[in-house]
């Protein structure tokens, strides 16, 4: 049984010549030349499309049993799916997606994220002048922080006042 190939002398080729050709193709890909893998993917997509069409024509024949048609359609749709996957791979090779590097994971309900500080670097020192940082900010420098001013006290509201001795229950235990 002999295999025929569209490439003359492919089956009788020298192993060293094949190795040299593969090495050249690897060097081309490493240098950024993706023309050979792109051509190979496109040829595979065309072959799978041809298989899809042939199986579909066979399944739609007049003298095909239902079980055979079902198997042929299954093969046709598998070839169609593989063709789509091959074309998607070709698009991914030709136009690679931009990589996104995420340096944090938000897993807490309330979480503070400090971007831009190298991991393991000490926190920048803050100078505190005039006491501890928990003291109130007073003085002319910070007068504009609270512009509301002080509000007047709330007046008495008689219907919310505590129950006086006159209206209390007589049973002190309750």
mmCIF file of C-alpha atoms in Angstrom:
data_model
loop_
_atom_site.group_PDB
_atom_site.id
_atom_site.type_symbol
_atom_site.label_atom_id
_atom_site.label_comp_id
_atom_site.label_asym_id
_atom_site.label_seq_id
_atom_site.Cartn_x
_atom_site.Cartn_y
_atom_site.Cartn_z
ATOM 1 C CA UNK A 1 0.000 0.000 0.000
ATOM 2 C CA UNK A 2 1.555 3.261 -1.034
ATOM 3 C CA UNK A 3 0.716 6.745 0.164
ATOM 4 C CA UNK A 4 0.586 9.537 -2.338
ATOM 5 C CA UNK A 5 1.370 13.091 -1.391
ATOM 6 C CA UNK A 6 1.012 16.380 -3.186
ATOM 7 C CA UNK A 7 4.637 17.085 -2.202
ATOM 8 C CA UNK A 8 6.952 15.243 -4.611
ATOM 9 C CA UNK A 9 9.373 12.941 -2.830
ATOM 10 C CA UNK A 10 7.970 13.688 0.632
ATOM 11 C CA UNK A 11 7.905 10.049 1.738
ATOM 12 C CA UNK A 12 11.392 9.412 0.376
ATOM 13 C CA UNK A 13 12.931 12.583 1.779
ATOM 14 C CA UNK A 14 16.176 12.578 3.691
ATOM 15 C CA UNK A 15 15.660 12.769 7.461
ATOM 16 C CA UNK A 16 18.489 15.288 7.807
ATOM 17 C CA UNK A 17 16.938 17.521 5.133
ATOM 18 C CA UNK A 18 13.571 17.365 6.940
ATOM 19 C CA UNK A 19 15.289 18.185 10.231
ATOM 20 C CA UNK A 20 17.044 21.171 8.640
ATOM 21 C CA UNK A 21 13.748 22.434 7.161
ATOM 22 C CA UNK A 22 11.945 22.119 10.487
ATOM 23 C CA UNK A 23 14.848 23.902 12.204
ATOM 24 C CA UNK A 24 14.555 26.761 9.692
ATOM 25 C CA UNK A 25 10.808 27.019 10.280
ATOM 26 C CA UNK A 26 11.335 27.094 14.061
ATOM 27 C CA UNK A 27 13.946 29.847 13.636
ATOM 28 C CA UNK A 28 11.497 31.811 11.457
ATOM 29 C CA UNK A 29 8.759 31.542 14.097
ATOM 30 C CA UNK A 30 11.193 32.542 16.859
ATOM 31 C CA UNK A 31 12.182 35.632 14.880
ATOM 32 C CA UNK A 32 8.515 36.594 14.522
ATOM 33 C CA UNK A 33 7.744 35.303 11.022
ATOM 34 C CA UNK A 34 4.397 33.532 11.444
ATOM 35 C CA UNK A 35 3.637 33.153 7.716
ATOM 36 C CA UNK A 36 4.175 29.362 7.664
ATOM 37 C CA UNK A 37 1.951 28.567 10.702
ATOM 38 C CA UNK A 38 -0.701 30.956 9.352
ATOM 39 C CA UNK A 39 -0.619 29.229 5.936
ATOM 40 C CA UNK A 40 -0.805 25.821 7.605
ATOM 41 C CA UNK A 41 -3.849 26.821 9.687
ATOM 42 C CA UNK A 42 -5.581 28.253 6.635
ATOM 43 C CA UNK A 43 -4.930 25.050 4.651
ATOM 44 C CA UNK A 44 -6.332 22.983 7.530
ATOM 45 C CA UNK A 45 -9.439 25.170 7.669
ATOM 46 C CA UNK A 46 -10.018 24.716 3.920
ATOM 47 C CA UNK A 47 -9.545 20.942 4.226
ATOM 48 C CA UNK A 48 -12.027 20.729 7.107
ATOM 49 C CA UNK A 49 -14.503 22.850 5.142
ATOM 50 C CA UNK A 50 -14.168 20.470 2.173
ATOM 51 C CA UNK A 51 -14.792 17.479 4.482
ATOM 52 C CA UNK A 52 -17.868 19.225 5.908
ATOM 53 C CA UNK A 53 -19.285 19.839 2.423
ATOM 54 C CA UNK A 54 -18.552 16.279 1.208
ATOM 55 C CA UNK A 55 -20.201 14.669 4.268
ATOM 56 C CA UNK A 56 -23.188 16.982 3.932
ATOM 57 C CA UNK A 57 -23.636 16.052 0.249
ATOM 58 C CA UNK A 58 -23.355 12.347 1.071
ATOM 59 C CA UNK A 59 -25.910 12.625 3.882
ATOM 60 C CA UNK A 60 -28.382 14.348 1.571
ATOM 61 C CA UNK A 61 -28.213 11.582 -1.071
ATOM 62 C CA UNK A 62 -31.380 9.841 -2.240
ATOM 63 C CA UNK A 63 -30.467 6.282 -1.285
ATOM 64 C CA UNK A 64 -28.943 6.938 2.157
ATOM 65 C CA UNK A 65 -30.477 5.224 5.172
ATOM 66 C CA UNK A 66 -31.453 7.403 8.088
ATOM 67 C CA UNK A 67 -28.831 5.847 10.391
ATOM 68 C CA UNK A 68 -26.108 6.448 7.803
ATOM 69 C CA UNK A 69 -27.290 10.001 7.191
ATOM 70 C CA UNK A 70 -27.214 10.645 10.921
ATOM 71 C CA UNK A 71 -23.604 9.431 11.161
ATOM 72 C CA UNK A 72 -22.576 11.442 8.111
ATOM 73 C CA UNK A 73 -24.200 14.596 9.508
ATOM 74 C CA UNK A 74 -22.427 14.024 12.830
ATOM 75 C CA UNK A 75 -19.087 13.843 11.009
ATOM 76 C CA UNK A 76 -19.986 16.897 8.936
ATOM 77 C CA UNK A 77 -20.798 18.990 11.993
ATOM 78 C CA UNK A 78 -17.627 17.850 13.759
ATOM 79 C CA UNK A 79 -15.595 18.950 10.731
ATOM 80 C CA UNK A 80 -17.465 22.275 10.708
ATOM 81 C CA UNK A 81 -16.725 22.808 14.400
ATOM 82 C CA UNK A 82 -13.042 21.979 13.901
ATOM 83 C CA UNK A 83 -12.932 24.381 10.945
ATOM 84 C CA UNK A 84 -14.323 27.160 13.133
ATOM 85 C CA UNK A 85 -11.822 26.367 15.894
ATOM 86 C CA UNK A 86 -8.963 26.360 13.382
ATOM 87 C CA UNK A 87 -10.017 29.755 12.019
ATOM 88 C CA UNK A 88 -10.286 31.121 15.571
ATOM 89 C CA UNK A 89 -6.755 29.869 16.237
ATOM 90 C CA UNK A 90 -5.603 31.593 13.056
ATOM 91 C CA UNK A 91 -7.135 34.865 14.253
ATOM 92 C CA UNK A 92 -5.460 34.444 17.659
ATOM 93 C CA UNK A 93 -2.083 33.830 16.002
ATOM 94 C CA UNK A 94 -2.424 36.750 13.602
ATOM 95 C CA UNK A 95 -3.920 39.205 16.120
ATOM 96 C CA UNK A 96 -2.873 38.130 19.633
ATOM 97 C CA UNK A 97 -4.950 39.339 22.548
ATOM 98 C CA UNK A 98 -3.455 41.858 24.927
ATOM 99 C CA UNK A 99 -2.319 40.274 28.161
ATOM 100 C CA UNK A 100 -3.707 41.716 31.366
ATOM 101 C CA UNK A 101 -1.634 41.307 34.500
ATOM 102 C CA UNK A 102 -3.695 41.701 37.653
ATOM 103 C CA UNK A 103 -1.599 42.334 40.721
ATOM 104 C CA UNK A 104 -4.396 42.240 43.261
ATOM 105 C CA UNK A 105 -7.471 40.248 44.126
ATOM 106 C CA UNK A 106 -10.416 41.974 45.757
ATOM 107 C CA UNK A 107 -11.753 39.294 48.047
ATOM 108 C CA UNK A 108 -12.800 41.404 51.033
ATOM 109 C CA UNK A 109 -15.965 43.412 51.515
ATOM 110 C CA UNK A 110 -14.002 46.507 52.445
ATOM 111 C CA UNK A 111 -10.446 46.509 51.242
ATOM 112 C CA UNK A 112 -7.828 49.190 50.768
ATOM 113 C CA UNK A 113 -5.639 48.731 47.696
ATOM 114 C CA UNK A 114 -2.374 50.633 47.489
ATOM 115 C CA UNK A 115 -1.114 50.438 43.911
ATOM 116 C CA UNK A 116 2.315 51.705 43.035
ATOM 117 C CA UNK A 117 4.047 50.657 46.264
ATOM 118 C CA UNK A 118 6.565 47.867 45.591
ATOM 119 C CA UNK A 119 5.968 44.656 47.491
ATOM 120 C CA UNK A 120 8.223 44.424 50.519
ATOM 121 C CA UNK A 121 9.149 48.112 50.450
ATOM 122 C CA UNK A 122 8.837 49.917 53.769
ATOM 123 C CA UNK A 123 5.951 52.325 54.079
ATOM 124 C CA UNK A 124 6.948 55.945 53.533
ATOM 125 C CA UNK A 125 7.560 57.776 56.803
ATOM 126 C CA UNK A 126 5.205 60.614 57.692
ATOM 127 C CA UNK A 127 6.295 63.546 59.730
ATOM 128 C CA UNK A 128 3.950 64.507 62.530
ATOM 129 C CA UNK A 129 4.353 67.982 63.862
ATOM 130 C CA UNK A 130 2.607 69.290 66.920
ATOM 131 C CA UNK A 131 1.589 66.072 68.680
ATOM 132 C CA UNK A 132 -0.080 62.835 67.673
ATOM 133 C CA UNK A 133 -1.961 62.484 64.419
ATOM 134 C CA UNK A 134 -5.231 61.822 66.280
ATOM 135 C CA UNK A 135 -5.522 65.336 67.617
ATOM 136 C CA UNK A 136 -8.131 67.676 66.198
ATOM 137 C CA UNK A 137 -7.024 69.954 63.401
ATOM 138 C CA UNK A 138 -7.319 73.472 64.708
ATOM 139 C CA UNK A 139 -5.914 76.791 63.722
ATOM 140 C CA UNK A 140 -6.075 79.028 60.699
ATOM 141 C CA UNK A 141 -4.519 76.415 58.389
ATOM 142 C CA UNK A 142 -7.466 74.065 58.797
ATOM 143 C CA UNK A 143 -10.335 76.511 59.292
ATOM 144 C CA UNK A 144 -11.832 75.735 55.867
ATOM 145 C CA UNK A 145 -12.156 71.996 56.562
ATOM 146 C CA UNK A 146 -15.494 72.363 58.378
ATOM 147 C CA UNK A 147 -17.465 75.330 57.091
ATOM 148 C CA UNK A 148 -20.776 74.365 58.745
ATOM 149 C CA UNK A 149 -20.057 76.083 62.026
ATOM 150 C CA UNK A 150 -21.867 75.214 65.255
ATOM 151 C CA UNK A 151 -25.594 74.617 65.347
ATOM 152 C CA UNK A 152 -28.053 75.724 68.007
ATOM 153 C CA UNK A 153 -29.192 73.167 70.574
ATOM 154 C CA UNK A 154 -32.503 71.450 69.997
ATOM 155 C CA UNK A 155 -35.365 72.877 72.046
ATOM 156 C CA UNK A 156 -37.578 70.890 74.416
ATOM 157 C CA UNK A 157 -40.291 68.758 72.855
ATOM 158 C CA UNK A 158 -42.981 68.069 75.443
ATOM 159 C CA UNK A 159 -44.605 65.051 73.823
ATOM 160 C CA UNK A 160 -41.244 63.227 73.799
ATOM 161 C CA UNK A 161 -40.325 64.111 77.360
ATOM 162 C CA UNK A 162 -39.844 61.377 79.964
ATOM 163 C CA UNK A 163 -42.935 60.202 81.806
ATOM 164 C CA UNK A 164 -43.322 62.220 84.957
ATOM 165 C CA UNK A 165 -44.113 60.814 88.374
ATOM 166 C CA UNK A 166 -47.770 61.730 87.903
ATOM 167 C CA UNK A 167 -48.288 59.427 84.902
ATOM 168 C CA UNK A 168 -46.295 56.429 86.065
ATOM 169 C CA UNK A 169 -47.916 53.133 86.987
ATOM 170 C CA UNK A 170 -48.632 52.415 90.552
ATOM 171 C CA UNK A 171 -47.013 49.006 90.417
ATOM 172 C CA UNK A 172 -43.277 49.723 90.751
ATOM 173 C CA UNK A 173 -42.368 46.114 89.962
ATOM 174 C CA UNK A 174 -43.434 46.372 86.351
#
